[in-house]
Every structure is written in C-alpha cells, then in structure tokens.
C-alpha cells in the first residue's frame, strides 16, 4: 500500500519534469522563437551530443576545480565552525569577520585572486572555496551549540576535556546539520568555479559558455547550463545518499524499526 | 591505601551567582559531612540549592566562600571518580545503549588507556553485566529511541556506574517517571548501591523516594538554602515497597513534609513582609 503510494508519487513527479521540457519545446515551436534567443531542449541535447568530445575536457576541468574548492571549503568550514562553536572568544572575533566577508559579492573578489595568482585554475578553486565554506561554518557552529547542558555536565564531572566533549558529543551531533550544509555548499561551489572561469580562465564550462555567447552559439551556451545543472544534481544526490547512511539516527524511527 | 573516612566535606561553603547588585545567593554557608559509602538524600522546597550542592561536589561549581573537600582533596583535584545522572537521561541518539553506557570508559582513566583493546571484550561484558542487573538484558544493541523513559533511566544509571565511581550524584533521576516505574527503579538503585557501595548524594522532590532509599536525609530551607534538619533513616535493608505503608515510614514522611512546609511558609512570610 505504502510502496504503491510512493511509486505513484515518483511517477507523477517524473512525469511533471518531462512535461516541463515538453512544454518548453512546444512553446518554442508554436511561438516560432529564434534559437538565438531560446533554443529548444531537443536542440540543446543535439548540440550536447555533437560537441561532447570537445566539451568533455572542460567538464572534467570544471568538475575537478569545483571538487578541490569544495573539499578545501569543507575543511575550512569545519575548522572555523568548530572553533566558533567551542570558544567564546572565537565566536566574538571570527563571526563578525565572516559575516562581513560573506556579504561581499564574490564577483568582486575574483579580480583580486587573478591579481595574486594569475588567471586559470587557482582563482577558480579559491572562488569556489570562498563561496561555499560559509554555510558549513554556520551549520557546524549551530550544531555544536545545541549540545544538552546536562550531558556536558555528566562528562565534565568525569573529567572530560573540551576536546573529549567535542569529539564524542559535539561533532557527531552536528552531522545532520553538516550534511544539510554540504548539499547547499556543493551547489555554491559550482557557482564559484563557473564565475571565475567566466571572468578569468581559458578552460572550463564557464569559459566555454562565455566564448559561445560571444559567437552567438546559443545552443552551446544552453548545453553548458544543462551540464552544470546535471553535475549539481548528481553531486546533490550523492551527498543525500551518504547523508542517509551516516545520519540515519536523525531521520530514524519507523523506517529503521521495520528494517 | 585506606579510603578517607569522609567522602565529602563541606565547611561553611556558600555559593552566590553573579556579582554586585545582581548577585543571587544560591546556597547559604553550609556544613555537611558525608562518610564514605553513605546514601544521603537532599530534600527541600524547589530552588533551595539542592542541585547547587550536587554541582559543588562534582566540581562543576566552585564555592564562593568556604571549602569543599571531596575524597580528601579540594574538588578541583578530582580525587574521586564521580558518576552523575539527571532527570533527563541524555543518551546519545547515534549510539546503541551499550555504547552509550560505555561512554565514561572512553574518558576516565585508567579505562581510557585500554579502551581500544577492551571495548569489544572486557568493557563490553562489563556493560552487559550492568545492563542485565537493571533488567535491560537483550537491549544492549538497541538505540535510545527504541526504549521507554523508564528503560532509558535504567541505562542512565548504568552509564553513571560503569566506571566504578566512588561517588554517585543523582539529580531527581526518576522525576519524569510514573509511580510504578519509579518504585521499580528505587529497588534497582538500592540493589546497585548494596552491591557497589558508592557514596550517593540524591537530590529529590519525592519524600517517599528519599525515605525509601537513603540512609540519611538532609532537609534544606528555602533559598538561599541551608540544612535545617539532618537525620539518619534506620529502616532495615533491603527495603521493599510494602514497607512504605508501615506506620514508621508514614510518620517519617509526615515529619519531612512538615519541615518543608514550614520552610516554604517562612520564606513566603519573608517575601510578603
């Protein structure tokens, strides 16, 4: 009964997504829209297939740049989040600085990175790092702040150090928050990479889209968008799967009891 | 090494929270001596500083004046191994009951040093033995949310005892449980105390609980609290629930109740005056 319901739901949402693209296709055909303005999805996919050998190295470039920037962003975010969550002094000094930094539009930072490191991969990695670490910091800090005071008392009375409490209670408790922030951060990381590639690089999907649009090769621009969307969705799904395994205790109950 | 005869010694210890005009006296100068292995219950009107005494003994709070000596040394030195349990069982939701119970072994020496080697053998058996003793045999690999409140509180007692503490501090551990579960847990706690003989300091609102479990009851006045009555409880052990309906037990309860009602009345008269 339940399984039927779930399956029906999935079929419905799948059908609606297909309908969305079909509607787009139909709209372009009926209105006689020029493919210089809005190409049809079928054209985009055609372009994607035809140009795939050329696009492939750029896909790899964007993906690897994003993954490196994201990994560094996670490391930095966890470190800062743990510091802010544990130490009052760090909270008072680091938090205002971070909020200031995250309020700066990252487009404004790319030229500085280029100035320091030249154009290419390094500024793209840094931009993606800079844009994705903030939600991780906030979520880790919040997770640490929600530790029950009674449990902390129990452990302190045992002579536990701050590190003991952080390691055994604080960090495991932040896991659900951490994964929630990872899913946000990975999509941000793509934004950062593409941003920097558009401004200052001769490789990557961002650059492909930039040069395609200056050639009025609009289907190729849209092919770039489709690739980015697909990469984003794929990584989002990957983290959701890991999340379900690691933090099953937070979503718990009926599913697990039955298992 | 012979054990110090006194487990806890408060000499004119007082606690004041905050400073200057905003300061709140939580505990008036209190003197309390607890011999090793005794079971002491602290009762009194709410907000009287019972929990503050517990926090003083555990070293979570420092006295504003006076001296607190636990296990022959000032509390900061942590001379005694301490186990604690609160009303909220605070089991970690991502660990099984067994792992939750073993948590102190991961932190307290000398267990800590051997934790990696023994967590699957000796320490696990130790946890299982304790769990069996409180009637949780077969629940070791369950998760906390699969257990009822009463079961969680039993596991909480196990966690407070797994590292063989010489001192057990309990802050209304059974406050959130129904009457029948509570009475069941009294007997379990009594059995645990009889088999390990730690010094116990129990804070409770429940006068029957105090009279059933303790070998000595201290009654505190309203805030800022001080000890206004300190009397031994002579009933034979092991005690059972039927005993709680005998005249002597009822009389003790009534005496305690009157003391607390008077303490509350005095505090209220002071406020309205």
CSV table of C-alpha atoms in Angstrom, one decimal, chain A residues 3-4 6 24 28 45 49 55 74-75 84 90 92 106 126-127 136 149 168 178 188 211 222 224 229 239 244 247 252:
chain,number,residue,atom,x,y,z
A,3,UNK,CA,5.0,1.3,-1.6
A,4,UNK,CA,2.3,1.9,-4.2
A,6,UNK,CA,5.5,6.2,-3.1
A,24,UNK,CA,9.4,24.4,-23.4
A,28,UNK,CA,9.5,27.4,-28.9
A,45,UNK,CA,20.7,17.9,-26.4
A,49,UNK,CA,25.9,15.1,-28.1
A,55,UNK,CA,33.2,19.6,-24.1
A,74,UNK,CA,34.6,21.9,3.8
A,75,UNK,CA,37.9,21.6,5.6
A,84,UNK,CA,33.3,29.2,16.8
A,90,UNK,CA,36.5,32.9,18.5
A,92,UNK,CA,33.1,37.1,19.1
A,106,UNK,CA,32.3,37.0,-4.9
A,126,UNK,CA,39.7,29.9,-4.5
A,127,UNK,CA,36.5,31.5,-5.6
A,136,UNK,CA,29.2,24.9,6.6
A,149,UNK,CA,23.9,21.1,29.1
A,168,UNK,CA,32.3,12.3,21.4
A,178,UNK,CA,26.8,19.3,8.4
A,188,UNK,CA,27.5,27.1,-4.3
A,211,UNK,CA,33.1,32.2,-25.8
A,222,UNK,CA,22.4,26.2,-23.0
A,224,UNK,CA,26.8,24.4,-20.8
A,229,UNK,CA,22.7,21.5,-13.7
A,239,UNK,CA,25.6,13.6,-0.7
A,244,UNK,CA,21.0,8.9,4.7
A,247,UNK,CA,22.8,10.3,9.9
A,252,UNK,CA,15.0,7.5,12.1
